[in-house]
């Protein structure tokens, strides 16, 4: 079936838009995080699952709504969030006591002519998967953050959708009128769409070029350690093989 207005896909074009998804959780505390009235007695945490732009930039010009499939034990487990303010998050707030997998489905704007895409997030209420020092720091932290950086890739997008992705946002009269704009993806603090991520991180915004450089450094250090372990293992194997060859020669001598 042909797309509306006989739109064509732009062959050989690939465009991406970064976003962040994940959850934050806080242990109930009478002083810092008291239970709301009516909260079940066995619920131990308040938590939020979300999809948003990197550095809280706008993604509503390509993402129309987000559907969250929660655990079946939660009332109204299928939550659809739409019509949010640009620059805010698609999010669901809840309380509970257990961890589970949440299905997240992104619905794109009608002009995209793309089908919804699903992915998964494990709701995390407790610190784990890190070393003892980091786990203790997380245990003492006011919130447990499980944030993931992702890039939505559009392969050979339709013409109209591509124009929406790459055109600067409309500007009216005011202090920003006439400001130079640039092509890209997110809406920055100056009102421009850009696919770039911030240069530096903040406590509540962990994804940046700085984070990327630190991760590359960590991976290189890990690669160096693995290469060192591999060299030592090869040396040990060579020594064992030489020892085995000597034992075989000695055995032949004694038996021969």
Short mmCIF file of N, CA and C in Angstrom, two decimals, residues 59-170:
data_model
loop_
_atom_site.label_atom_id
_atom_site.label_comp_id
_atom_site.label_asym_id
_atom_site.label_seq_id
_atom_site.Cartn_x
_atom_site.Cartn_y
_atom_site.Cartn_z
N UNK A 59 11.52 15.74 22.71
CA UNK A 59 11.45 14.64 21.74
C UNK A 59 10.04 14.50 21.16
N UNK A 60 9.13 15.40 21.54
CA UNK A 60 7.74 15.25 21.11
C UNK A 60 7.54 15.54 19.63
N UNK A 61 8.53 16.12 18.95
CA UNK A 61 8.38 16.38 17.53
C UNK A 61 8.59 15.11 16.70
N UNK A 62 9.09 14.02 17.34
CA UNK A 62 9.16 12.73 16.64
C UNK A 62 8.50 11.59 17.41
N UNK A 63 8.37 11.72 18.72
CA UNK A 63 7.70 10.70 19.55
C UNK A 63 6.35 11.24 20.02
N UNK A 64 5.26 10.63 19.56
CA UNK A 64 3.92 11.15 19.86
C UNK A 64 3.44 10.70 21.24
N UNK A 65 3.66 9.44 21.58
CA UNK A 65 3.23 8.93 22.87
C UNK A 65 4.06 7.72 23.25
N UNK A 66 4.00 7.36 24.54
CA UNK A 66 4.74 6.20 25.05
C UNK A 66 3.80 5.35 25.88
N UNK A 67 3.85 4.05 25.67
CA UNK A 67 3.01 3.11 26.43
C UNK A 67 3.91 2.28 27.34
N UNK A 68 3.55 2.22 28.62
CA UNK A 68 4.29 1.44 29.61
C UNK A 68 3.43 0.26 30.05
N UNK A 69 3.96 -0.96 29.91
CA UNK A 69 3.26 -2.16 30.38
C UNK A 69 3.89 -2.57 31.71
N UNK A 70 3.15 -2.33 32.81
CA UNK A 70 3.64 -2.63 34.15
C UNK A 70 3.27 -4.06 34.53
N UNK A 71 3.64 -4.44 35.74
CA UNK A 71 3.30 -5.78 36.24
C UNK A 71 1.79 -5.91 36.37
N UNK A 72 1.29 -7.11 36.06
CA UNK A 72 -0.16 -7.33 36.07
C UNK A 72 -0.79 -7.13 37.45
N UNK A 73 0.00 -7.21 38.50
CA UNK A 73 -0.55 -7.02 39.85
C UNK A 73 -0.85 -5.55 40.16
N UNK A 74 -0.35 -4.65 39.32
CA UNK A 74 -0.58 -3.22 39.53
C UNK A 74 -1.87 -2.81 38.86
N UNK A 75 -2.73 -2.06 39.53
CA UNK A 75 -3.97 -1.61 38.90
C UNK A 75 -3.70 -0.84 37.61
N UNK A 76 -4.52 -1.11 36.59
CA UNK A 76 -4.36 -0.45 35.29
C UNK A 76 -2.92 -0.58 34.80
N UNK A 77 -2.44 -1.80 34.54
CA UNK A 77 -1.02 -2.00 34.24
C UNK A 77 -0.57 -1.43 32.89
N UNK A 78 -1.50 -1.16 31.98
CA UNK A 78 -1.12 -0.62 30.67
C UNK A 78 -1.36 0.89 30.69
N UNK A 79 -0.29 1.67 30.75
CA UNK A 79 -0.39 3.12 30.87
C UNK A 79 0.12 3.78 29.57
N UNK A 80 -0.68 4.65 29.02
CA UNK A 80 -0.31 5.39 27.82
C UNK A 80 -0.18 6.87 28.17
N UNK A 81 0.98 7.44 27.88
CA UNK A 81 1.26 8.84 28.21
C UNK A 81 1.44 9.62 26.91
N UNK A 82 0.69 10.69 26.76
CA UNK A 82 0.79 11.52 25.56
C UNK A 82 0.41 12.95 25.91
N UNK A 83 0.52 13.83 24.94
CA UNK A 83 0.17 15.25 25.10
C UNK A 83 0.95 15.90 26.25
N UNK A 84 2.24 15.59 26.33
CA UNK A 84 3.07 16.20 27.37
C UNK A 84 3.63 17.53 26.86
N UNK A 85 4.11 18.34 27.77
CA UNK A 85 4.76 19.59 27.40
C UNK A 85 6.14 19.30 26.81
N UNK A 86 6.52 19.98 25.72
CA UNK A 86 7.87 19.77 25.17
C UNK A 86 8.94 19.98 26.23
N UNK A 87 9.90 19.09 26.27
CA UNK A 87 10.99 19.19 27.24
C UNK A 87 10.73 18.47 28.53
N UNK A 88 9.53 17.89 28.69
CA UNK A 88 9.23 17.08 29.88
C UNK A 88 9.29 15.60 29.51
N UNK A 89 9.12 14.74 30.49
CA UNK A 89 9.27 13.30 30.27
C UNK A 89 7.92 12.61 30.12
N UNK A 90 7.89 11.57 29.29
CA UNK A 90 6.80 10.61 29.32
C UNK A 90 7.07 9.73 30.54
N UNK A 91 6.20 9.75 31.54
CA UNK A 91 6.55 9.04 32.76
C UNK A 91 5.31 8.54 33.51
N UNK A 92 5.55 7.52 34.34
CA UNK A 92 4.53 6.92 35.20
C UNK A 92 5.10 6.85 36.61
N UNK A 93 4.32 7.32 37.59
CA UNK A 93 4.72 7.25 38.99
C UNK A 93 3.91 6.15 39.68
N UNK A 94 4.58 5.34 40.49
CA UNK A 94 3.89 4.26 41.21
C UNK A 94 4.62 3.96 42.52
N UNK A 95 4.05 3.05 43.28
CA UNK A 95 4.70 2.52 44.49
C UNK A 95 4.67 1.01 44.43
N UNK A 96 5.56 0.36 45.18
CA UNK A 96 5.57 -1.09 45.16
C UNK A 96 6.66 -1.64 46.06
N UNK A 97 6.86 -2.95 45.97
CA UNK A 97 7.87 -3.62 46.80
C UNK A 97 8.81 -4.51 45.98
N UNK A 98 8.43 -4.82 44.73
CA UNK A 98 9.23 -5.77 43.96
C UNK A 98 9.70 -5.20 42.63
N UNK A 99 10.75 -5.83 42.10
CA UNK A 99 11.30 -5.47 40.80
C UNK A 99 10.68 -6.33 39.71
N UNK A 100 10.55 -5.77 38.51
CA UNK A 100 9.99 -6.52 37.39
C UNK A 100 10.38 -5.84 36.09
N UNK A 101 10.11 -6.51 34.98
CA UNK A 101 10.44 -5.97 33.67
C UNK A 101 9.27 -5.17 33.12
N UNK A 102 9.57 -3.99 32.62
CA UNK A 102 8.56 -3.10 32.06
C UNK A 102 8.75 -3.05 30.54
N UNK A 103 7.67 -3.28 29.81
CA UNK A 103 7.71 -3.13 28.36
C UNK A 103 7.38 -1.68 28.01
N UNK A 104 8.23 -1.07 27.21
CA UNK A 104 8.05 0.32 26.80
C UNK A 104 7.86 0.34 25.28
N UNK A 105 6.80 0.99 24.82
CA UNK A 105 6.53 1.07 23.39
C UNK A 105 6.46 2.53 22.97
N UNK A 106 7.27 2.88 21.97
CA UNK A 106 7.29 4.24 21.43
C UNK A 106 6.38 4.32 20.21
N UNK A 107 5.52 5.34 20.21
CA UNK A 107 4.67 5.63 19.05
C UNK A 107 5.14 6.94 18.43
N UNK A 108 5.38 6.91 17.13
CA UNK A 108 5.91 8.08 16.45
C UNK A 108 4.79 8.97 15.93
N UNK A 109 5.16 10.17 15.54
CA UNK A 109 4.16 11.09 15.01
C UNK A 109 3.60 10.53 13.71
N UNK A 110 2.36 10.87 13.32
CA UNK A 110 1.74 10.29 12.12
C UNK A 110 2.57 10.49 10.86
N UNK A 111 3.27 11.62 10.75
CA UNK A 111 4.04 11.90 9.54
C UNK A 111 5.17 10.90 9.32
N UNK A 112 5.56 10.19 10.36
CA UNK A 112 6.67 9.25 10.21
C UNK A 112 6.29 8.03 9.38
N UNK A 113 5.00 7.64 9.45
CA UNK A 113 4.51 6.43 8.79
C UNK A 113 5.27 5.19 9.25
N UNK A 114 5.79 5.23 10.49
CA UNK A 114 6.55 4.12 11.05
C UNK A 114 5.72 3.39 12.10
N UNK A 115 5.96 2.09 12.22
CA UNK A 115 5.28 1.29 13.23
C UNK A 115 5.88 1.54 14.61
N UNK A 116 5.10 1.35 15.67
CA UNK A 116 5.64 1.50 17.04
C UNK A 116 6.78 0.50 17.28
N UNK A 117 7.69 0.88 18.16
CA UNK A 117 8.81 0.02 18.51
C UNK A 117 8.80 -0.24 20.02
N UNK A 118 9.08 -1.48 20.40
CA UNK A 118 9.07 -1.87 21.82
C UNK A 118 10.48 -2.22 22.29
N UNK A 119 10.74 -1.93 23.56
CA UNK A 119 11.97 -2.37 24.22
C UNK A 119 11.64 -2.57 25.69
N UNK A 120 12.62 -2.96 26.48
CA UNK A 120 12.34 -3.41 27.85
C UNK A 120 13.27 -2.73 28.85
N UNK A 121 12.73 -2.54 30.04
CA UNK A 121 13.52 -1.96 31.13
C UNK A 121 13.20 -2.72 32.42
N UNK A 122 14.26 -3.09 33.14
CA UNK A 122 14.08 -3.76 34.44
C UNK A 122 14.01 -2.72 35.54
N UNK A 123 12.87 -2.63 36.18
CA UNK A 123 12.71 -1.70 37.30
C UNK A 123 13.65 -2.12 38.43
N UNK A 124 14.47 -1.20 38.88
CA UNK A 124 15.45 -1.53 39.93
C UNK A 124 15.14 -0.72 41.18
N UNK A 125 14.96 -1.43 42.28
CA UNK A 125 14.68 -0.80 43.58
C UNK A 125 15.87 -0.87 44.52
N UNK A 126 16.84 -1.77 44.21
CA UNK A 126 17.96 -2.01 45.13
C UNK A 126 19.28 -1.92 44.37
N UNK A 127 20.36 -1.56 45.04
CA UNK A 127 21.67 -1.50 44.38
C UNK A 127 22.25 -2.90 44.18
N UNK A 128 22.72 -3.16 42.98
CA UNK A 128 23.38 -4.43 42.71
C UNK A 128 24.15 -4.31 41.40
N UNK A 129 24.98 -5.32 41.12
CA UNK A 129 25.72 -5.34 39.88
C UNK A 129 26.92 -4.43 39.84
N UNK A 130 27.37 -3.94 40.99
CA UNK A 130 28.56 -3.09 41.06
C UNK A 130 29.46 -3.61 42.17
N UNK A 131 30.64 -2.99 42.33
CA UNK A 131 31.52 -3.43 43.40
C UNK A 131 31.01 -2.98 44.76
N UNK A 132 31.64 -3.45 45.83
CA UNK A 132 31.13 -3.20 47.18
C UNK A 132 31.06 -1.71 47.51
N UNK A 133 32.09 -0.96 47.12
CA UNK A 133 32.11 0.47 47.44
C UNK A 133 30.98 1.20 46.73
N UNK A 134 30.79 0.90 45.44
CA UNK A 134 29.72 1.57 44.69
C UNK A 134 28.35 1.14 45.20
N UNK A 135 28.23 -0.14 45.58
CA UNK A 135 26.95 -0.63 46.09
C UNK A 135 26.60 0.06 47.40
N UNK A 136 27.59 0.27 48.26
CA UNK A 136 27.35 0.94 49.53
C UNK A 136 26.96 2.40 49.30
N UNK A 137 27.62 3.04 48.33
CA UNK A 137 27.27 4.43 48.01
C UNK A 137 25.84 4.53 47.49
N UNK A 138 25.46 3.56 46.67
CA UNK A 138 24.09 3.55 46.15
C UNK A 138 23.07 3.29 47.25
N UNK A 139 23.47 2.43 48.21
CA UNK A 139 22.55 2.11 49.30
C UNK A 139 22.26 3.36 50.14
N UNK A 140 23.28 4.20 50.29
CA UNK A 140 23.12 5.40 51.10
C UNK A 140 22.55 6.57 50.31
N UNK A 141 22.49 6.43 48.97
CA UNK A 141 21.97 7.52 48.13
C UNK A 141 20.46 7.64 48.31
N UNK A 142 19.92 8.85 48.14
CA UNK A 142 18.48 9.04 48.31
C UNK A 142 17.66 8.34 47.25
N UNK A 143 18.23 8.11 46.05
CA UNK A 143 17.48 7.44 44.99
C UNK A 143 18.34 6.37 44.33
N UNK A 144 17.66 5.37 43.79
CA UNK A 144 18.31 4.34 42.98
C UNK A 144 17.97 4.66 41.53
N UNK A 145 18.99 5.03 40.74
CA UNK A 145 18.79 5.41 39.35
C UNK A 145 19.20 4.27 38.43
N UNK A 146 18.35 3.96 37.48
CA UNK A 146 18.67 2.99 36.43
C UNK A 146 18.34 3.65 35.10
N UNK A 147 19.31 4.43 34.59
CA UNK A 147 19.10 5.23 33.39
C UNK A 147 19.89 4.63 32.22
N UNK A 148 19.28 4.61 31.05
CA UNK A 148 19.91 4.05 29.87
C UNK A 148 19.87 5.05 28.72
N UNK A 149 21.00 5.21 28.05
CA UNK A 149 21.07 6.05 26.86
C UNK A 149 20.75 5.19 25.65
N UNK A 150 19.93 5.73 24.75
CA UNK A 150 19.55 4.99 23.55
C UNK A 150 19.47 5.95 22.37
N UNK A 151 19.63 5.41 21.18
CA UNK A 151 19.48 6.20 19.96
C UNK A 151 18.44 5.55 19.07
N UNK A 152 17.40 6.32 18.74
CA UNK A 152 16.39 5.85 17.81
C UNK A 152 16.88 6.12 16.39
N UNK A 153 17.03 5.06 15.63
CA UNK A 153 17.54 5.18 14.27
C UNK A 153 16.40 5.04 13.27
N UNK A 154 16.30 5.99 12.37
CA UNK A 154 15.31 5.94 11.29
C UNK A 154 16.05 5.69 9.99
N UNK A 155 15.86 4.50 9.43
CA UNK A 155 16.49 4.14 8.17
C UNK A 155 15.59 4.54 7.00
N UNK A 156 16.13 5.32 6.09
CA UNK A 156 15.43 5.76 4.90
C UNK A 156 14.04 6.32 5.25
N UNK A 157 14.01 7.39 6.05
CA UNK A 157 12.73 7.97 6.47
C UNK A 157 11.96 8.55 5.28
N UNK A 158 10.65 8.68 5.46
CA UNK A 158 9.84 9.33 4.43
C UNK A 158 10.18 10.82 4.38
N UNK A 159 9.94 11.41 3.22
CA UNK A 159 10.36 12.79 2.96
C UNK A 159 9.82 13.78 3.98
N UNK A 160 8.51 13.72 4.24
CA UNK A 160 7.91 14.70 5.15
C UNK A 160 8.45 14.55 6.56
N UNK A 161 8.64 13.32 7.00
CA UNK A 161 9.16 13.07 8.34
C UNK A 161 10.60 13.58 8.44
N UNK A 162 11.38 13.36 7.40
CA UNK A 162 12.76 13.84 7.40
C UNK A 162 12.80 15.35 7.53
N UNK A 163 11.90 16.03 6.84
CA UNK A 163 11.85 17.48 6.94
C UNK A 163 11.53 17.93 8.36
N UNK A 164 10.61 17.22 9.02
CA UNK A 164 10.26 17.56 10.40
C UNK A 164 11.44 17.32 11.35
N UNK A 165 12.20 16.27 11.08
CA UNK A 165 13.34 15.95 11.94
C UNK A 165 14.47 16.95 11.81
N UNK A 166 14.64 17.50 10.62
CA UNK A 166 15.82 18.31 10.36
C UNK A 166 15.56 19.80 10.23
N UNK A 167 14.30 20.21 10.22
CA UNK A 167 14.01 21.63 10.09
C UNK A 167 14.04 22.30 11.45
N UNK A 168 14.55 23.53 11.52
CA UNK A 168 14.53 24.27 12.79
C UNK A 168 13.11 24.56 13.20
N UNK A 169 12.86 24.66 14.51
CA UNK A 169 11.52 24.92 15.00
C UNK A 169 11.09 26.32 14.62
N UNK A 170 9.76 26.48 14.52
CA UNK A 170 9.23 27.79 14.15
C UNK A 170 9.50 28.80 15.26
#
